[in-house]
Tab-separated table of C-alpha atoms and ligand atoms in Angstrom:
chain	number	residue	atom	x	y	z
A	1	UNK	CA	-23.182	-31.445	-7.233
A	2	UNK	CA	-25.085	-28.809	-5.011
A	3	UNK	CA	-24.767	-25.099	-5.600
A	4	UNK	CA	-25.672	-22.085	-3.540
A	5	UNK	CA	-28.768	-20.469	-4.879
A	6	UNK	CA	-30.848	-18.112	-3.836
A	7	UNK	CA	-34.264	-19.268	-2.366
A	8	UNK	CA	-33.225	-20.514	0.810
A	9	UNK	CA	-34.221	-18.029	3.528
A	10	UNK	CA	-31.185	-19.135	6.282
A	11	UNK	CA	-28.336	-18.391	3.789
A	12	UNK	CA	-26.053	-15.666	2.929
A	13	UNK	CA	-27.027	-16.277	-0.753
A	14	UNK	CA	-30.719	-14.708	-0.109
A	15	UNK	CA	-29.375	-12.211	1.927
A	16	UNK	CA	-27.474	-10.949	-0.653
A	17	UNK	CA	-30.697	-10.719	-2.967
A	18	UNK	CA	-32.631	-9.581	-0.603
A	19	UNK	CA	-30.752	-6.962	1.584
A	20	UNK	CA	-27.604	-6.140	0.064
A	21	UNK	CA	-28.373	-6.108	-3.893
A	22	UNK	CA	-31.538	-3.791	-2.499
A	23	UNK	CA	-29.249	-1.709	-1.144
A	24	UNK	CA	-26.739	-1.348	-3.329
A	25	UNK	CA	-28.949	-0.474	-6.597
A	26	UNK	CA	-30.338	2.455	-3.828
A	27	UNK	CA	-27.141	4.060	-3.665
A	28	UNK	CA	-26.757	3.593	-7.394
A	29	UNK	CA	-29.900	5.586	-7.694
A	30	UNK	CA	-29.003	8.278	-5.288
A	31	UNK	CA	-25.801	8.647	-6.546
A	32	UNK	CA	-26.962	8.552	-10.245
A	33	UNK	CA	-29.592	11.984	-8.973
A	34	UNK	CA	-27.541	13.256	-6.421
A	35	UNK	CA	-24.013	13.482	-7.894
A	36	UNK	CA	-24.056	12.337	-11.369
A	37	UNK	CA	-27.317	14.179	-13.094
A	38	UNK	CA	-28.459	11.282	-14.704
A	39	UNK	CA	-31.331	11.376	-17.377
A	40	UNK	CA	-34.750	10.833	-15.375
A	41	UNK	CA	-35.314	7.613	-17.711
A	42	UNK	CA	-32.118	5.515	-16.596
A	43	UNK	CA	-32.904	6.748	-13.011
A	44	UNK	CA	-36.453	5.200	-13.473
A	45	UNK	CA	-34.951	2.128	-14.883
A	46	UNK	CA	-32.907	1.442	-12.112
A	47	UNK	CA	-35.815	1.918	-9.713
A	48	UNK	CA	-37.414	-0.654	-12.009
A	49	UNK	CA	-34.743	-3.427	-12.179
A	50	UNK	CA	-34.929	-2.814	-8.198
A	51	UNK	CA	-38.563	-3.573	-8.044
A	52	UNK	CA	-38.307	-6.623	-10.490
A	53	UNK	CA	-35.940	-7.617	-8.116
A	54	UNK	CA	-37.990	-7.330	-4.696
A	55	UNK	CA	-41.162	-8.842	-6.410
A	56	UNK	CA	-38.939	-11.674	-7.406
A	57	UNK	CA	-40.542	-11.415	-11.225
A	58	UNK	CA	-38.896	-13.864	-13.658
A	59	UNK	CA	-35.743	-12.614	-15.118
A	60	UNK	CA	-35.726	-10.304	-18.627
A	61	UNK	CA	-33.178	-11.557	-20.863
A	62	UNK	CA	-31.189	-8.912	-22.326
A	63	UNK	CA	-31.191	-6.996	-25.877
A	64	UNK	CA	-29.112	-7.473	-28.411
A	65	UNK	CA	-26.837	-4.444	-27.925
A	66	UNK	CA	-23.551	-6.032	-29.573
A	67	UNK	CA	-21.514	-6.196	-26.450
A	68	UNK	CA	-21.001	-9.989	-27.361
A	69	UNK	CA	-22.105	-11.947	-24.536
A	70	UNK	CA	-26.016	-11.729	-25.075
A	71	UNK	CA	-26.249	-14.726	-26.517
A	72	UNK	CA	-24.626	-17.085	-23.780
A	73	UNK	CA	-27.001	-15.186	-21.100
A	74	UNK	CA	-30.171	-15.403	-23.183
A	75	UNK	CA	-29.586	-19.126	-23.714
A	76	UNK	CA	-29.062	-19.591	-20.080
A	77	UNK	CA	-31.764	-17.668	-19.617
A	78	UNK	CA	-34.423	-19.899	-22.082
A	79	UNK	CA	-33.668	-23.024	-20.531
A	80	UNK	CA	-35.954	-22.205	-17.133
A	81	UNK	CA	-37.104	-18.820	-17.222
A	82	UNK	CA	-36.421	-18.417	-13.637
A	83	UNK	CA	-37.203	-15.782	-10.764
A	84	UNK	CA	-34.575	-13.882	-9.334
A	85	UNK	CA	-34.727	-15.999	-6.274
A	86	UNK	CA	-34.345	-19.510	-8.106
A	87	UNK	CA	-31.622	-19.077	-10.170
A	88	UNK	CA	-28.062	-19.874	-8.906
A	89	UNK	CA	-27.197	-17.380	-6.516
A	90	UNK	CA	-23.459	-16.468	-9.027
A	91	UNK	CA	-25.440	-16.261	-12.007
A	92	UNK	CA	-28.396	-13.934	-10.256
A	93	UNK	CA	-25.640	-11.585	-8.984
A	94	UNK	CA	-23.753	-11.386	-12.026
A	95	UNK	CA	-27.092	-11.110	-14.049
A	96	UNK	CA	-28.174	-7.657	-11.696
A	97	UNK	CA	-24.798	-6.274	-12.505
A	98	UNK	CA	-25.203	-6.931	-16.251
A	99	UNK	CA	-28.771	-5.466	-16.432
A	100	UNK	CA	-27.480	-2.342	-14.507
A	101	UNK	CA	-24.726	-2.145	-17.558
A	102	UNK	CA	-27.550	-2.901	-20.097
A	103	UNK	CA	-29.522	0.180	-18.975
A	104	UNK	CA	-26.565	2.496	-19.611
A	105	UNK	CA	-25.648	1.126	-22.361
A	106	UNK	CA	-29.147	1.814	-24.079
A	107	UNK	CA	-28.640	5.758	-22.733
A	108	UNK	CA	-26.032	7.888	-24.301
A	109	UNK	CA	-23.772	7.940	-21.461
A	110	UNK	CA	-21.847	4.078	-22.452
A	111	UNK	CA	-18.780	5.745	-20.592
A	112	UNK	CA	-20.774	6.573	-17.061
A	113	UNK	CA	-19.424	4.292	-14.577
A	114	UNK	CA	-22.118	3.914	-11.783
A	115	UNK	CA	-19.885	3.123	-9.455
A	116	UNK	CA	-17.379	5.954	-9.693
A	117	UNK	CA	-18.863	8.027	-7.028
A	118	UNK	CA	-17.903	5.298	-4.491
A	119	UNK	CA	-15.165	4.231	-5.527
A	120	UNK	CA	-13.544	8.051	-5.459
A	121	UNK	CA	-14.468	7.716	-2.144
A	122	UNK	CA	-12.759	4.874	-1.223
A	123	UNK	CA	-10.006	5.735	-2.633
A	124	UNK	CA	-9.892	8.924	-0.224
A	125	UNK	CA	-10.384	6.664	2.649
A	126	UNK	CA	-7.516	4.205	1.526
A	127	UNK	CA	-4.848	6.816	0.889
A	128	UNK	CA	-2.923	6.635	4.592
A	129	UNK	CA	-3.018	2.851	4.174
A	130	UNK	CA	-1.434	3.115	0.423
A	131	UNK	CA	1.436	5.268	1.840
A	132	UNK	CA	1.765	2.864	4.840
A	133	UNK	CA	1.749	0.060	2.589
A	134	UNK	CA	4.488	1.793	0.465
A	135	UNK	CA	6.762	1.759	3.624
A	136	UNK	CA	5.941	-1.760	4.019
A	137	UNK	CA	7.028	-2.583	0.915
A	138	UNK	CA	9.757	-0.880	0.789
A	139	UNK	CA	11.715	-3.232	3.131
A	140	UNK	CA	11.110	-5.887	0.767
A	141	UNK	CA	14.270	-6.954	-0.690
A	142	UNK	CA	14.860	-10.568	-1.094
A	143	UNK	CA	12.772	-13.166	-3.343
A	144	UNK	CA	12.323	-14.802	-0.199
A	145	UNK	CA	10.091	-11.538	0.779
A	146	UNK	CA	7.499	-13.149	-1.941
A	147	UNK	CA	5.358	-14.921	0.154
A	148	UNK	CA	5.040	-12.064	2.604
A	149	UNK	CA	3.856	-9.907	-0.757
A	150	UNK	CA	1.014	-12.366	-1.358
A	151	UNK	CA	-0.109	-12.283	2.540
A	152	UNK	CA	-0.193	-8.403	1.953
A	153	UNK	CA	-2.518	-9.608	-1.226
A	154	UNK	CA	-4.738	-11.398	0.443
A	155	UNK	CA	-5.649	-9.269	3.061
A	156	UNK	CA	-5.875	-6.297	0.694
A	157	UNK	CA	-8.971	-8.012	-0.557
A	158	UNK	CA	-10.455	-7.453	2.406
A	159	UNK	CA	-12.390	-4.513	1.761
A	160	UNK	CA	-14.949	-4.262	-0.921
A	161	UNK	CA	-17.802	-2.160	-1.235
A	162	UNK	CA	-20.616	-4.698	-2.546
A	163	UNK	CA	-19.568	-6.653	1.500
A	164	UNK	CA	-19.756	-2.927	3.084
A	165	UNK	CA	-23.568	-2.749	2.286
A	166	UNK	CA	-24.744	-2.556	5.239
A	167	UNK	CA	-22.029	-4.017	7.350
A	168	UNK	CA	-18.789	-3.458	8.907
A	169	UNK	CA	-15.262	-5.589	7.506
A	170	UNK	CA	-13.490	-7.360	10.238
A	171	UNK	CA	-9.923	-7.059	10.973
A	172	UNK	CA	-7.766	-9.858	9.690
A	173	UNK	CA	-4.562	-11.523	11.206
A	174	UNK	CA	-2.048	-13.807	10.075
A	175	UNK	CA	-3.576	-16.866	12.565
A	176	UNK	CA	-6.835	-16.712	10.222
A	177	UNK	CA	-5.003	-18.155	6.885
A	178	UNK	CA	-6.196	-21.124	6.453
A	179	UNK	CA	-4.301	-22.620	3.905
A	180	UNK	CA	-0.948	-20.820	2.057
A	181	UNK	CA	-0.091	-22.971	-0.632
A	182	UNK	CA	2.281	-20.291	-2.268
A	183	UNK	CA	5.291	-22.019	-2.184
A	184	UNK	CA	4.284	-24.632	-4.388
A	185	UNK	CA	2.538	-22.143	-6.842
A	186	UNK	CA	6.171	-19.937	-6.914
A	187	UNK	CA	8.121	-23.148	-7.358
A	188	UNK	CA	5.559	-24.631	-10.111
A	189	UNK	CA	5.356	-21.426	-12.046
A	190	UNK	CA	8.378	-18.302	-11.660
A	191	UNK	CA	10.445	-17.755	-13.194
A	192	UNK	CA	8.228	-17.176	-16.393
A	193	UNK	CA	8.012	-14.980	-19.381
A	194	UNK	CA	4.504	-13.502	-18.571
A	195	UNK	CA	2.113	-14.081	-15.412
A	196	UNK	CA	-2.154	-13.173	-15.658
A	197	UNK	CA	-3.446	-11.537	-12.229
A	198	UNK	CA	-6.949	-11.391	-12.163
A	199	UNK	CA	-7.692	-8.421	-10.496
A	200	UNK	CA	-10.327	-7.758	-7.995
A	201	UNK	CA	-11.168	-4.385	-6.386
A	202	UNK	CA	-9.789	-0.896	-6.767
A	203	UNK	CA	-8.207	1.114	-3.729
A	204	UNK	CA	-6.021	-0.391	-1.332
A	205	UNK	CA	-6.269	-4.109	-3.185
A	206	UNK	CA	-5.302	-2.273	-6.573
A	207	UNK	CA	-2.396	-0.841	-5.000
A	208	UNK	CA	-1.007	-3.837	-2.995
A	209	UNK	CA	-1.174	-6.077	-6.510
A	210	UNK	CA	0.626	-3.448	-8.345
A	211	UNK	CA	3.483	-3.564	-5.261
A	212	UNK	CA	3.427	-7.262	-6.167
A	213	UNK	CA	3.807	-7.455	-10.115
A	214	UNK	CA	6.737	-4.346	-9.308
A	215	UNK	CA	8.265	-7.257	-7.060
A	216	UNK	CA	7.876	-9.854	-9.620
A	217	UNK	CA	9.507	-7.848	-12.629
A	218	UNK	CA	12.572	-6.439	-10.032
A	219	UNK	CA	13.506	-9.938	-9.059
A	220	UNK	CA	13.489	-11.141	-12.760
A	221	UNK	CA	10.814	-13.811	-12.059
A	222	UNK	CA	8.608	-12.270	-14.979
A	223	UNK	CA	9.273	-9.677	-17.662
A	224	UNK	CA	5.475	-8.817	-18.364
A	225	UNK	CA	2.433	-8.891	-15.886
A	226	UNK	CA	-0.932	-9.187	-17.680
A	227	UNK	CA	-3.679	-7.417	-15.017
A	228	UNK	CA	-7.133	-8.733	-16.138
A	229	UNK	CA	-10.045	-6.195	-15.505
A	230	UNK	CA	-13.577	-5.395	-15.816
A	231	UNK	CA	-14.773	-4.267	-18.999
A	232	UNK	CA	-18.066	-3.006	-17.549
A	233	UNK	CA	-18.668	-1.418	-13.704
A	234	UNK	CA	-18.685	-4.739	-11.914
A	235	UNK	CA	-19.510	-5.289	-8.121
A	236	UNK	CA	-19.359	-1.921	-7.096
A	237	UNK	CA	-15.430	-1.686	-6.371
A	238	UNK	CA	-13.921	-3.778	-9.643
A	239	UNK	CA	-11.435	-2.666	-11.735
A	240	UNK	CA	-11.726	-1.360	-15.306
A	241	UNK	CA	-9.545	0.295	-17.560
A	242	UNK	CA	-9.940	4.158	-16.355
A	243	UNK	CA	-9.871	2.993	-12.794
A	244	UNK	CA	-6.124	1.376	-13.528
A	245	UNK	CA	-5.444	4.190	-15.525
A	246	UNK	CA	-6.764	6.667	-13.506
A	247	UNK	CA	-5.039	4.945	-10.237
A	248	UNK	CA	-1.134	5.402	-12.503
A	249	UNK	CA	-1.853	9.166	-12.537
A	250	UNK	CA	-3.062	9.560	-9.043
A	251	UNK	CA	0.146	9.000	-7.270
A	252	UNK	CA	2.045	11.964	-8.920
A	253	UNK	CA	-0.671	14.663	-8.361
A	254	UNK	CA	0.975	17.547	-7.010
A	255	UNK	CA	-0.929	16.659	-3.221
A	256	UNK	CA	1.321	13.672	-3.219
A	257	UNK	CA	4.817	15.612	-4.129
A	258	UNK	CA	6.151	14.586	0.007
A	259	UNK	CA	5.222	11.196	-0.558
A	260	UNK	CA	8.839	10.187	-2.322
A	261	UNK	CA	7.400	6.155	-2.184
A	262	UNK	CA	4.313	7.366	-4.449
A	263	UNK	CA	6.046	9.613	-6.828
A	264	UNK	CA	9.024	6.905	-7.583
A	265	UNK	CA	6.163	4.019	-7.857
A	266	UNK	CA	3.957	6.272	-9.622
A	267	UNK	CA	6.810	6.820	-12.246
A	268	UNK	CA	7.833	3.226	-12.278
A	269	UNK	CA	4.517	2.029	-13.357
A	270	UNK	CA	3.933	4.673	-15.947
A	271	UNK	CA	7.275	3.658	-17.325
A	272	UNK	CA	6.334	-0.090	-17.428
A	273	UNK	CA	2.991	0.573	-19.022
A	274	UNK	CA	4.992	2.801	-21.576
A	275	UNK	CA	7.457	-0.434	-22.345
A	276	UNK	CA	4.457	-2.786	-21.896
A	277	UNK	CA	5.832	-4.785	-19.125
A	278	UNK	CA	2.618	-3.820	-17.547
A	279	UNK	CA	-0.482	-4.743	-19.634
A	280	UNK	CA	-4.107	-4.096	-18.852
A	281	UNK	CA	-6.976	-6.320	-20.683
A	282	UNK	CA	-10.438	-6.759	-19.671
A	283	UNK	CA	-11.838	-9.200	-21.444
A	284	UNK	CA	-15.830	-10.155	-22.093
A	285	UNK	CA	-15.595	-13.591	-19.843
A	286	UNK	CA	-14.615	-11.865	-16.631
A	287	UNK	CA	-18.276	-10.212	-16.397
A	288	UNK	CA	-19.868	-13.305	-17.583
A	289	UNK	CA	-21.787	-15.759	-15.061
A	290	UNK	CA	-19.419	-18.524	-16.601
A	291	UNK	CA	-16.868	-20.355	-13.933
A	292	UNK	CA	-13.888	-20.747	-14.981
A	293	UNK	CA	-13.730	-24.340	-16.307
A	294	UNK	CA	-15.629	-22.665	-19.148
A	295	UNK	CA	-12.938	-20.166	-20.361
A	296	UNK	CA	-11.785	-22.970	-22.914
A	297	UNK	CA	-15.107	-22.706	-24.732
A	298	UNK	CA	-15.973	-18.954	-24.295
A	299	UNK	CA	-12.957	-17.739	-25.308
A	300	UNK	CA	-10.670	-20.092	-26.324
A	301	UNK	CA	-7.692	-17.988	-27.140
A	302	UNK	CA	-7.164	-16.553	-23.877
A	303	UNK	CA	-7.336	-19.780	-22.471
A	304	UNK	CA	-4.623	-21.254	-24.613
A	305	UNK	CA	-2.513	-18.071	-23.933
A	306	UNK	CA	-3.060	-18.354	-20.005
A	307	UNK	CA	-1.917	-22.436	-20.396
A	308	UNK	CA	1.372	-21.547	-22.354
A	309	UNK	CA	2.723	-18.343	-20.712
A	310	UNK	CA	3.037	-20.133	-16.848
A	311	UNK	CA	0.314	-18.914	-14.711
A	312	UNK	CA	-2.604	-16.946	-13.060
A	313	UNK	CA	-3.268	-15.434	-10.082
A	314	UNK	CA	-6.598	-15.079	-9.393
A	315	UNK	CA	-7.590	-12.572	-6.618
A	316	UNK	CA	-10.764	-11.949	-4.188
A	317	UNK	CA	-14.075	-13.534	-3.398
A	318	UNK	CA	-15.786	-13.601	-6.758
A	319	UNK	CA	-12.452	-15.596	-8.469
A	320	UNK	CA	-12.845	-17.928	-5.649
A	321	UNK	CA	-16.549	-18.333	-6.416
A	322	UNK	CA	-15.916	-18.728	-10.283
A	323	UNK	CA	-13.438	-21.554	-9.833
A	324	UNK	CA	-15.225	-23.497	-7.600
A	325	UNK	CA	-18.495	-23.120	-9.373
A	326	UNK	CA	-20.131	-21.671	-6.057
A	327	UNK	CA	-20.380	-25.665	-5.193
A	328	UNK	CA	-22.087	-26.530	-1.988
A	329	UNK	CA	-19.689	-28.747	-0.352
A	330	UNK	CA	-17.272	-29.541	2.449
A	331	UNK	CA	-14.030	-27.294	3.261
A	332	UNK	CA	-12.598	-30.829	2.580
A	333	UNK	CA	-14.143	-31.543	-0.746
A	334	UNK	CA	-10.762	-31.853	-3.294
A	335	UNK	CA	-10.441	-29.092	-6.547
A	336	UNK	CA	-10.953	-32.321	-8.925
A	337	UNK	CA	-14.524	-32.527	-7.279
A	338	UNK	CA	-15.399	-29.120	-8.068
A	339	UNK	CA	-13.305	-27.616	-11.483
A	340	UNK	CA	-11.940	-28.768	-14.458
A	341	UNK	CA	-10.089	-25.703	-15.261
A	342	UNK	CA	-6.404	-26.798	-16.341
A	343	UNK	CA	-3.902	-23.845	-15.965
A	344	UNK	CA	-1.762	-23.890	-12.737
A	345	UNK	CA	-2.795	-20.401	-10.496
A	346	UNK	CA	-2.937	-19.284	-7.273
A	347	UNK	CA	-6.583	-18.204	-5.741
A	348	UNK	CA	-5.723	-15.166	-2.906
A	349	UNK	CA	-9.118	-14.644	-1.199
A	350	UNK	CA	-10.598	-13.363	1.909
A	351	UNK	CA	-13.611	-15.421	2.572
A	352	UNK	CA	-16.799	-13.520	1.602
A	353	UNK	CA	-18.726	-16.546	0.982
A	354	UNK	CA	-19.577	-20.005	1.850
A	355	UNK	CA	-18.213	-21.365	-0.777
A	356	UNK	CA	-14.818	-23.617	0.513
A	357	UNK	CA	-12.682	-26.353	-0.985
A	358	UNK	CA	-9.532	-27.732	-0.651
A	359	UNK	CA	-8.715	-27.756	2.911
A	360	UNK	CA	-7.053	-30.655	4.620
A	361	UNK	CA	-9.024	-30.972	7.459
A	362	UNK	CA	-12.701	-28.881	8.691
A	363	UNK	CA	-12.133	-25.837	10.372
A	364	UNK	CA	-14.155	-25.377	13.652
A	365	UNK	CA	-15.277	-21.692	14.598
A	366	UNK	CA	-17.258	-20.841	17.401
A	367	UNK	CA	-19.559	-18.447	15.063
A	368	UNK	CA	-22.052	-19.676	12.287
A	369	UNK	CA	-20.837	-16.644	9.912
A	370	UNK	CA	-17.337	-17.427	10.277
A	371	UNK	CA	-17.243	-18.031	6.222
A	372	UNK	CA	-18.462	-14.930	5.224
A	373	UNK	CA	-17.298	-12.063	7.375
A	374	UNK	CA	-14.062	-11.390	5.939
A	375	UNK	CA	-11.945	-12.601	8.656
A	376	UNK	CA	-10.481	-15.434	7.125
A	377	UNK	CA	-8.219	-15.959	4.362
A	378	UNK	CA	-6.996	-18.620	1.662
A	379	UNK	CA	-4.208	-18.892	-0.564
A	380	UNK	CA	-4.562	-21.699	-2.628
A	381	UNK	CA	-2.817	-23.275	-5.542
A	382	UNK	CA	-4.663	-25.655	-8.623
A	383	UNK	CA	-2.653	-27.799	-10.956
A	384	UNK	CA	0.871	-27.238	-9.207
A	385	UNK	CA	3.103	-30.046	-8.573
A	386	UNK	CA	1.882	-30.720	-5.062
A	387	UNK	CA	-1.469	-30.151	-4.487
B	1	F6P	O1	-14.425	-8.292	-4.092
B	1	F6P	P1	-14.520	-9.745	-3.862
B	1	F6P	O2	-13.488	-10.265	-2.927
B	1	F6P	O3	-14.576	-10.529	-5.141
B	1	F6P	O4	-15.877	-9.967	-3.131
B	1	F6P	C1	-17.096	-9.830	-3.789
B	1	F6P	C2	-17.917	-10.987	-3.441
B	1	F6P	O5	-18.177	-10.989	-2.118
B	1	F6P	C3	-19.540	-11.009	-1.914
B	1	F6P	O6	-19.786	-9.698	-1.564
B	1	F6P	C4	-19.857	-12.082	-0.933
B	1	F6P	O7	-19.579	-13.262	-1.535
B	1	F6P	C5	-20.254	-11.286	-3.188
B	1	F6P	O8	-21.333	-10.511	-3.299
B	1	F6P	C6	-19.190	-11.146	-4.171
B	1	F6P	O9	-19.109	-12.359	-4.788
């Protein structure tokens, strides 16, 4: 099996190393002078992980800081000692954004979340769409309005602010799915006791997947939605715990009090935290390199959970990545070909990245980029009855 890596100058893979990771760890370091008053030293560690970066210097492997996870990095890490640019392009992405949470861990500000500064301003930016999306919403009333909900999903994923470095998003439409397998994940899997969602970005996306766990506990197809998060700043726009709690608050600030659709959902979701039909984990695999066929031995207690409670819905670019193992390979490749992971789920993503499986026939776009400017979309089911 091929992957994507990093070394080869004509792919999106290097020009994520080489443009947009630049980039990105920039605004980390203005933001970390400019709006957070950061100690000079982490500043100057930034600017240094940056330059290890552009010089393409072999990779550091991390310090034993008892997060947990060093160990499974360092061993990767042993086996070639590679530069920045030769290691798989997942694991050098996911590597940057663990050595950015290494060098605040080793300051004394463990709770600064780099990323805060722009997600805050997303979150401004997304508010008229939330409250449009509300109204949306709103109007659905049957369980046949379910598959709707997960279009709404997908192209909620849309935005994220590791794709924005640089660049504009492209508007999405319906025509641009290119596979909606949702039927035979709802059939396979609801109802159920308790269904994972994976989550992806805050904003808009965070919003939208909230609408659709509140749609999932109304029509009595669950009674407890797990949301999986980040337990460290992640990709710029991820989820962790005070962004979900901090997003449960927001909507019945005193600047919403006209927005009746806010306050009620705002309500609602404190209420179903309080009775723990809402639950919010974020466990130490999600900000691993790992793809998912490895959950069973990283953590094998989630993974058994996840197989006996129904399902997972996985959601964005980076899920998409971690079950296919970032493979190389045809749009028409099968899931056997490229995962072993074993629990039935649903994989909602706007296509950021080459990576592409499980299509039934090639899809022929008159642009070279087509796979990774955000235009097109995929909702795809594993281990369901009929794919
Ligand atoms: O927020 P999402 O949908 O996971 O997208 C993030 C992903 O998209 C990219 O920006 C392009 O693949 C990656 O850097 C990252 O894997």
């Amino acid at each position: 099996m091929e992957y994507w890596t990093c070394n080869d100058k004509n792919t999106f893979a290097y020009d994520t190393l080489a443009r947009r990771i630049p980039i990105i760890l920039t605004n980390v370091i203005n933001d970390l002078s400019q709006h957070f008053n950061a100690q000079k030293t982490v500043i100057e560690e930034f600017i240094a992980l940056k330059n290890r970066l552009v010089k393409n210097k072999i990779i550091e492997k991390f310090e034993d800081l008892g997060f947990g996870d060093e160990n499974t990095w360092n061993t990767e890490i042993e086996k070639s000692q590679p530069t920045f640019f030769d290691c798989r392009w997942l694991f050098a992405e996911c590597y940057i954004y663990r050595q950015m949470f290494q060098i605040i861990s080793k300051s004394n500000t463990i709770e600064l979340d780099i990323f805060e500064y722009r997600k805050n301003e997303t979150l401004k930016n997304n508010i008229q769409l939330m409250i449009d999306y509300a109204e949306i919403f709103s109007k659905y009333k049957s369980k046949n309005d379910l598959n709707n909900l997960l279009k709404d999903c997908l192209w909620g994923n849309t935005l994220d602010l590791s794709l924005l470095a640089g660049q504009k998003s492209a508007a999405p439409c319906n025509a641009h799915i290119l596979a909606d397998d949702s039927q035979d994940f709802i059939e396979k899997v609801f109802p159920c006791e308790k269904i994972h969602i994976v989550l992806d970005n805050f904003g808009l996306e965070l919003f939208i997947d909230l609408c659709l766990a509140t749609f999932l506990l109304d029509h009595n197809l669950v009674k407890v939605v797990v949301f999986h998060g980040k337990a460290v700043p992640w990709f710029v726009s991820d989820v962790t715990k005070i962004d979900f709690q901090k997003f449960l608050e927001l909507l019945s600030q005193p600047e919403f009090e006209n927005i009746p659709a806010f306050q009620s959902l705002g309500r609602r979701w404190r209420e179903f935290v309080e009775c723990s039909k809402f639950v919010f984990r974020a466990e130490k695999f999600f900000t691993t390199y790992l793809p998912f066929e490895e959950l069973q031995s990283f953590d094998s207690s989630l993974h058994e959970e996840m197989k006996s409670d129904g399902g997972v819905i996985f959601k964005g670019d980076l899920n998409y990545r971690k079950m296919t193992n970032d493979s190389k390979v045809s749009e028409i490749t099968g899931w056997v070909n490229v995962t072993k992971f074993d629990i039935p789920s649903l994989l909602v993503r706007v296509c950021k990245s080459d990576t592409l499986v499980g299509l039934k026939s090639m899809v022929h776009v008159d642009d070279s980029n087509w796979r990774t400017k955000g235009k097109f979309g995929v909702i795809q089911s594993l281990n369901c009855s009929k794919c």
